[in-house]
Short mmCIF file of C-alpha atoms in Angstrom, two decimals:
data_model
loop_
_atom_site.label_atom_id
_atom_site.label_comp_id
_atom_site.label_asym_id
_atom_site.label_seq_id
_atom_site.Cartn_x
_atom_site.Cartn_y
_atom_site.Cartn_z
CA UNK A 101 13.93 -24.28 -1.13
CA UNK A 102 14.52 -28.08 -1.23
CA UNK A 103 15.60 -30.89 0.91
CA UNK A 104 15.09 -30.35 5.07
CA UNK A 105 13.11 -28.23 6.39
CA UNK A 106 13.90 -24.68 6.29
CA UNK A 107 15.21 -21.79 8.85
CA UNK A 108 15.12 -18.22 8.69
CA UNK A 109 14.96 -15.44 11.20
CA UNK A 110 13.15 -12.48 10.83
CA UNK A 111 15.45 -9.29 11.48
CA UNK A 112 13.92 -6.01 13.24
CA UNK A 113 14.45 -2.68 12.45
CA UNK A 114 11.45 -0.85 14.58
CA UNK A 115 13.28 -0.92 17.49
CA UNK A 116 16.40 0.30 15.77
CA UNK A 117 15.13 3.57 14.91
CA UNK A 118 11.85 4.58 16.88
CA UNK A 119 13.52 6.01 20.52
CA UNK A 120 13.61 9.09 20.93
CA UNK A 121 17.07 10.50 21.43
CA UNK A 122 18.84 7.97 20.19
CA UNK A 123 20.51 8.49 16.32
CA UNK A 124 19.18 5.80 14.17
CA UNK A 125 21.74 2.53 13.69
CA UNK A 126 21.58 -0.73 12.05
CA UNK A 127 24.70 -2.24 13.24
CA UNK A 128 22.63 -4.64 15.28
CA UNK A 129 21.16 -6.09 12.79
CA UNK A 130 24.42 -6.56 10.30
CA UNK A 131 25.79 -8.10 13.88
CA UNK A 132 22.27 -10.38 13.85
CA UNK A 133 22.80 -11.60 10.66
CA UNK A 134 26.53 -12.06 10.79
CA UNK A 135 25.49 -14.49 13.87
CA UNK A 136 22.18 -15.77 11.74
CA UNK A 137 25.00 -17.35 8.68
CA UNK A 138 27.54 -18.44 11.51
CA UNK A 139 24.74 -20.52 13.01
CA UNK A 140 23.81 -21.77 9.94
CA UNK A 141 20.43 -19.84 9.17
CA UNK A 142 19.27 -20.76 5.93
CA UNK A 143 18.05 -17.09 5.55
CA UNK A 144 17.22 -14.05 6.82
CA UNK A 145 14.46 -11.57 6.85
CA UNK A 146 13.24 -8.26 6.93
CA UNK A 147 10.07 -6.38 7.33
CA UNK A 148 8.39 -3.78 4.65
CA UNK A 149 5.95 -0.50 6.50
CA UNK A 150 6.18 2.67 5.10
CA UNK A 151 4.80 5.47 6.67
CA UNK A 152 3.81 4.51 9.74
CA UNK A 153 5.48 5.22 12.73
CA UNK A 154 4.58 2.85 14.98
CA UNK A 155 5.20 0.34 12.85
CA UNK A 156 8.50 2.02 11.63
CA UNK A 157 11.25 -0.20 10.32
CA UNK A 158 13.48 0.83 8.00
CA UNK A 159 13.24 0.86 4.20
CA UNK A 160 13.25 -2.90 2.92
CA UNK A 161 14.96 -2.93 -0.47
CA UNK A 162 18.03 -0.72 1.05
CA UNK A 163 17.96 -3.02 4.20
CA UNK A 164 17.97 -5.91 2.02
CA UNK A 165 21.23 -4.69 -0.46
CA UNK A 166 22.82 -3.89 2.67
CA UNK A 167 22.36 -7.41 4.31
CA UNK A 168 23.59 -9.05 0.72
CA UNK A 169 26.87 -7.09 1.31
CA UNK A 170 27.21 -7.92 5.14
CA UNK A 171 26.82 -12.29 4.00
CA UNK A 172 27.99 -14.32 1.91
CA UNK A 173 25.80 -17.74 2.25
CA UNK A 174 22.30 -17.37 3.62
CA UNK A 175 19.17 -16.11 1.26
CA UNK A 176 17.88 -12.58 2.19
CA UNK A 177 14.04 -11.63 1.93
CA UNK A 178 11.07 -9.19 3.13
CA UNK A 179 8.26 -10.94 4.61
CA UNK A 180 5.80 -9.51 3.93
CA UNK A 181 6.52 -7.48 0.93
CA UNK A 182 3.90 -5.32 -0.10
CA UNK A 183 4.17 -5.22 -3.92
CA UNK A 184 0.96 -3.29 -4.41
CA UNK A 185 2.50 0.05 -2.85
CA UNK A 186 5.18 0.21 -5.99
CA UNK A 187 5.62 0.33 -9.43
CA UNK A 188 5.49 -3.74 -11.45
CA UNK A 189 8.66 -2.35 -12.83
CA UNK A 190 10.82 -0.58 -10.50
CA UNK A 191 10.67 -3.11 -8.02
CA UNK A 192 11.39 -5.77 -10.45
CA UNK A 193 14.41 -3.66 -11.17
CA UNK A 194 15.52 -3.52 -7.92
CA UNK A 195 14.63 -7.11 -7.22
CA UNK A 196 16.59 -8.55 -10.31
CA UNK A 197 19.80 -5.99 -9.28
CA UNK A 198 19.47 -6.85 -5.47
CA UNK A 199 19.45 -10.61 -6.83
CA UNK A 200 22.76 -9.88 -8.81
CA UNK A 201 24.80 -7.87 -6.02
CA UNK A 202 23.87 -11.02 -4.09
CA UNK A 203 24.85 -13.48 -6.90
CA UNK A 204 21.28 -15.04 -6.59
CA UNK A 205 20.05 -15.13 -2.56
CA UNK A 206 16.72 -13.00 -3.17
CA UNK A 207 13.52 -14.15 -1.52
CA UNK A 208 10.36 -12.83 -1.92
CA UNK A 209 6.97 -13.22 0.74
CA UNK A 210 4.33 -11.29 -1.32
CA UNK A 211 1.17 -9.80 1.00
CA UNK A 212 -1.79 -8.50 0.04
CA UNK A 213 -1.85 -6.56 3.12
CA UNK A 214 -4.29 -7.09 6.49
CA UNK A 215 -7.48 -5.26 6.14
CA UNK A 216 -6.37 -2.91 9.12
CA UNK A 217 -6.86 0.83 9.64
CA UNK A 218 -3.65 1.69 9.55
CA UNK A 219 -3.12 -0.42 6.73
CA UNK A 220 -5.68 1.91 4.26
CA UNK A 221 -4.04 4.67 5.54
CA UNK A 222 -0.58 3.20 3.93
CA UNK A 223 -1.83 2.90 0.89
CA UNK A 224 -3.34 6.45 0.58
CA UNK A 225 0.20 7.60 1.94
CA UNK A 226 1.63 5.67 -1.10
CA UNK A 227 -1.00 7.03 -3.86
CA UNK A 228 -2.25 2.98 -4.15
CA UNK A 229 -6.11 3.15 -3.52
CA UNK A 230 -6.37 0.75 -0.90
CA UNK A 231 -9.45 -1.16 -2.55
CA UNK A 232 -7.45 -2.44 -5.79
CA UNK A 233 -4.64 -4.05 -3.14
CA UNK A 234 -5.31 -7.73 -4.48
CA UNK A 235 -5.10 -7.06 -7.67
CA UNK A 236 -2.36 -4.51 -8.46
CA UNK A 237 -0.46 -7.09 -6.24
CA UNK A 238 -1.71 -9.97 -8.46
CA UNK A 239 -0.71 -8.06 -11.56
CA UNK A 240 2.88 -6.93 -9.86
CA UNK A 241 3.33 -10.82 -9.60
CA UNK A 242 2.96 -11.04 -13.23
CA UNK A 243 4.56 -8.15 -14.02
CA UNK A 244 8.17 -8.80 -12.43
CA UNK A 245 8.12 -12.59 -13.24
CA UNK A 246 8.01 -11.67 -16.57
CA UNK A 247 10.40 -8.85 -16.66
CA UNK A 248 13.07 -11.28 -15.65
CA UNK A 249 12.09 -13.76 -17.92
CA UNK A 250 11.14 -12.08 -20.68
CA UNK A 251 14.10 -9.37 -23.45
CA UNK A 252 10.32 -7.75 -23.69
CA UNK A 253 6.58 -7.68 -22.08
CA UNK A 254 3.49 -6.31 -23.69
CA UNK A 255 0.76 -6.79 -20.97
CA UNK A 256 -2.52 -5.35 -20.62
CA UNK A 257 -4.20 -5.07 -17.46
CA UNK A 258 -7.06 -3.35 -14.87
CA UNK A 259 -4.02 -1.54 -13.39
CA UNK A 260 -0.99 -1.50 -15.34
CA UNK A 261 -0.44 -1.40 -19.21
CA UNK A 262 3.37 -2.30 -20.68
CA UNK A 263 4.62 -1.96 -24.46
CA UNK A 264 7.72 -3.19 -25.37
CA UNK A 265 9.33 -2.51 -21.23
CA UNK A 266 12.07 -4.25 -20.38
CA UNK A 267 14.68 -4.72 -17.21
CA UNK A 268 18.55 -5.30 -17.23
CA UNK A 269 20.26 -6.89 -15.19
CA UNK A 270 17.75 -9.56 -15.36
CA UNK A 271 18.36 -12.22 -11.76
CA UNK A 272 20.82 -14.80 -11.53
CA UNK A 273 18.11 -17.25 -9.97
CA UNK A 274 16.69 -18.46 -12.87
CA UNK A 275 13.64 -19.40 -14.41
CA UNK A 276 13.17 -15.78 -12.15
CA UNK A 277 13.48 -15.13 -8.77
CA UNK A 278 11.52 -16.97 -6.13
CA UNK A 279 7.90 -15.57 -4.52
CA UNK A 280 6.07 -16.82 -1.90
CA UNK A 281 2.48 -15.66 -1.57
CA UNK A 282 0.92 -15.18 2.21
CA UNK A 283 -2.40 -16.70 2.59
CA UNK A 284 -4.28 -17.42 5.41
CA UNK A 285 -8.00 -17.86 5.11
CA UNK A 286 -9.15 -16.12 1.69
CA UNK A 287 -9.89 -17.79 -0.87
CA UNK A 288 -9.30 -15.32 -3.74
CA UNK A 289 -5.79 -15.55 -1.65
CA UNK A 290 -5.29 -19.01 -2.50
CA UNK A 291 -6.31 -19.42 -5.48
CA UNK A 292 -3.22 -15.84 -6.08
CA UNK A 293 -1.08 -18.79 -4.62
CA UNK A 294 -1.83 -21.49 -6.32
CA UNK A 295 -1.75 -19.53 -9.79
CA UNK A 296 1.48 -17.26 -9.51
CA UNK A 297 3.62 -18.24 -6.74
CA UNK A 298 6.53 -20.41 -6.08
CA UNK A 299 5.69 -21.13 -1.99
CA UNK A 300 3.04 -20.38 0.67
CA UNK A 301 3.34 -18.27 3.51
CA UNK A 302 1.20 -18.35 6.07
CA UNK A 303 1.03 -17.15 9.88
CA UNK A 304 -2.68 -17.58 10.61
CA UNK A 305 -3.20 -21.91 9.99
CA UNK A 306 -3.48 -23.42 13.22
CA UNK A 307 -3.64 -26.33 14.61
CA UNK A 308 -1.90 -28.06 11.76
CA UNK A 309 -5.02 -29.58 10.78
CA UNK A 310 -6.10 -26.12 9.28
CA UNK A 311 -2.24 -25.82 8.18
CA UNK A 312 -2.97 -29.40 6.27
CA UNK A 313 -6.57 -28.85 4.81
CA UNK A 314 -5.43 -25.10 3.03
CA UNK A 315 -2.21 -26.63 1.88
CA UNK A 316 -4.21 -29.12 -0.18
CA UNK A 317 -6.67 -26.73 -1.27
CA UNK A 318 -3.66 -24.62 -3.03
CA UNK A 319 -2.54 -27.50 -4.50
CA UNK A 320 -5.95 -28.62 -5.75
CA UNK A 321 -6.30 -24.84 -7.31
CA UNK A 322 -3.29 -25.45 -8.97
CA UNK A 323 -4.10 -28.63 -10.73
CA UNK A 324 -6.86 -26.31 -12.62
CA UNK A 325 -4.45 -23.79 -13.14
CA UNK A 326 -2.28 -26.48 -15.35
CA UNK A 327 0.31 -26.49 -12.38
CA UNK A 328 -0.19 -30.83 -11.93
CA UNK A 329 1.76 -32.91 -9.21
CA UNK A 330 2.97 -29.38 -8.07
CA UNK A 331 4.84 -30.54 -4.19
CA UNK A 332 3.95 -27.18 -2.63
CA UNK A 333 6.42 -25.80 -0.70
CA UNK A 334 4.78 -23.65 2.78
CA UNK A 335 6.79 -21.92 5.07
CA UNK A 336 5.04 -20.38 8.72
CA UNK A 337 5.66 -17.33 9.83
CA UNK A 338 5.39 -17.51 13.90
CA UNK A 339 6.79 -15.87 17.32
CA UNK A 340 9.42 -18.01 18.68
CA UNK A 341 10.75 -18.38 22.83
CA UNK A 342 11.83 -20.85 23.43
CA UNK A 343 13.36 -22.09 27.55
CA UNK A 344 14.02 -25.80 29.13
CA UNK A 345 12.12 -23.77 31.68
CA UNK A 346 8.22 -23.84 29.54
CA UNK A 347 6.96 -21.36 32.01
CA UNK A 348 9.26 -18.96 31.47
CA UNK A 349 8.94 -19.52 27.88
CA UNK A 350 5.74 -18.03 27.95
CA UNK A 351 6.65 -15.25 30.33
CA UNK A 352 9.20 -13.83 28.66
CA UNK A 353 7.58 -14.40 25.27
CA UNK A 354 4.79 -11.92 25.38
CA UNK A 355 6.68 -10.13 28.16
CA UNK A 356 8.53 -9.06 25.61
CA UNK A 357 5.87 -9.24 22.45
CA UNK A 358 3.58 -6.94 24.91
CA UNK A 359 6.79 -4.62 25.17
CA UNK A 360 7.55 -4.70 21.27
CA UNK A 361 3.87 -4.55 19.74
CA UNK A 362 3.35 -1.54 22.66
CA UNK A 363 -0.18 -3.66 22.47
CA UNK A 364 -1.57 -5.72 25.53
CA UNK A 365 -1.64 -9.34 25.84
CA UNK A 366 -5.40 -9.45 24.45
CA UNK A 367 -4.74 -7.70 21.26
CA UNK A 368 -1.89 -9.92 20.06
CA UNK A 369 -4.11 -12.94 19.57
CA UNK A 370 -3.24 -13.33 16.15
CA UNK A 371 0.41 -14.00 16.86
CA UNK A 372 1.54 -17.53 15.58
CA UNK A 373 3.30 -17.81 18.72
CA UNK A 374 5.72 -21.17 19.72
CA UNK A 375 6.61 -20.41 23.06
CA UNK A 376 7.72 -23.48 25.10
CA UNK A 377 10.75 -26.60 25.21
CA UNK A 378 12.77 -27.47 22.55
CA UNK A 379 11.10 -30.36 23.13
CA UNK A 380 7.59 -28.61 22.76
CA UNK A 381 8.90 -26.76 19.39
CA UNK A 382 10.47 -30.37 18.31
CA UNK A 383 7.11 -32.08 18.15
CA UNK A 384 4.84 -29.11 16.91
CA UNK A 385 6.76 -28.43 14.18
CA UNK A 386 6.92 -32.29 12.93
CA UNK A 387 3.15 -32.24 13.02
CA UNK A 388 3.90 -29.38 10.39
CA UNK A 389 6.54 -30.62 8.60
CA UNK A 390 4.72 -34.08 7.93
CA UNK A 391 2.01 -32.07 6.92
CA UNK A 392 4.19 -30.51 4.20
CA UNK A 393 5.77 -27.53 5.86
CA UNK A 394 9.31 -26.85 4.36
CA UNK A 395 10.29 -23.86 5.46
CA UNK A 396 9.98 -21.65 9.20
CA UNK A 397 10.51 -17.99 10.05
CA UNK A 398 11.18 -17.14 12.83
CA UNK A 399 10.50 -13.46 14.89
CA UNK A 400 12.81 -14.74 18.02
CA UNK A 401 10.70 -13.06 20.91
CA UNK A 402 13.80 -11.96 23.06
CA UNK A 403 15.68 -9.64 23.48
CA UNK A 404 19.02 -13.07 23.80
CA UNK A 405 18.66 -13.38 20.04
CA UNK A 406 22.06 -15.65 19.97
CA UNK A 407 20.25 -17.96 22.81
CA UNK A 408 17.52 -17.93 20.58
CA UNK A 409 18.76 -18.56 17.63
CA UNK A 410 21.06 -21.50 18.81
CA UNK A 411 18.44 -22.85 20.74
CA UNK A 412 16.48 -23.84 16.88
CA UNK A 413 19.84 -24.22 14.87
CA UNK A 414 21.22 -26.82 17.86
CA UNK A 415 18.61 -28.27 19.73
CA UNK A 416 15.50 -28.15 17.53
CA UNK A 417 16.42 -28.24 13.36
CA UNK A 418 18.99 -31.54 14.25
CA UNK A 419 15.76 -33.63 15.63
CA UNK A 420 13.42 -32.72 12.65
CA UNK A 421 12.66 -35.50 9.94
CA UNK A 422 12.35 -35.14 6.61
CA UNK A 423 8.05 -35.27 5.86
CA UNK A 424 7.59 -39.29 5.05
CA UNK A 425 6.58 -39.14 1.01
#
């Protein structure tokens, strides 16, 4: 990701598969992906959930392959992807194959996963010890990147051991598929971004002063790891509802969120929400851009997805100025 701030949209599948009595279908997702490309979005994203029925989604890797075939230009990614749930060799092979299918349009937003009971149950169901999730994530990123760049790999880690292992095809993107890593509070997470990542995603760095502090912290760690003069690519993962009437944006955005997550508003204070007018959105995003923001992933808290995408691309993005260097 380079140049002016890039915009991506999160494509939901939860509502397409969890309603009783309706045959599962992803047609709406294909239509929204085509619309996102037509309107000028830079990337489309899906989420990653396995075995969590109240947060059920279609399999993210299968959906990425389908999205790659349904689009021609937009980048295709998963955020947050949970690599620790999967074999890093198999995941590296699948993602490299997807990169070839898409002709170099794959992105990853990798996460260690939040510390919540349903996440622990998900790890247990997939046969991965929950207490090992952070260490496995770091090893997985290192293994995947090496498999994408090297003919054969030898690796001796705490959780994975490889001897003369290689994969084909290698990705189209060189030197490797971009791996952005999420981090919001943990010093170890910031260090992981600094050591292993190609970019940083956050959904918890609010207000902008906290975003700026955390970004500088990651860059300081990167210096320690030998990544000098790294202008850290940085993205926010936020929930949007835009309207010329601020009160209507707030009302519709929170109603959508409560219905979608099936949680009371009091349980959703962790969401990074941007509910307001396009002017409100421009002012807020500009402050983040001035602090180093380079990408936005938008969860659209509205049933009118086209209108929200148009407002972001036509009323917000053109008014954002690049960060002064």
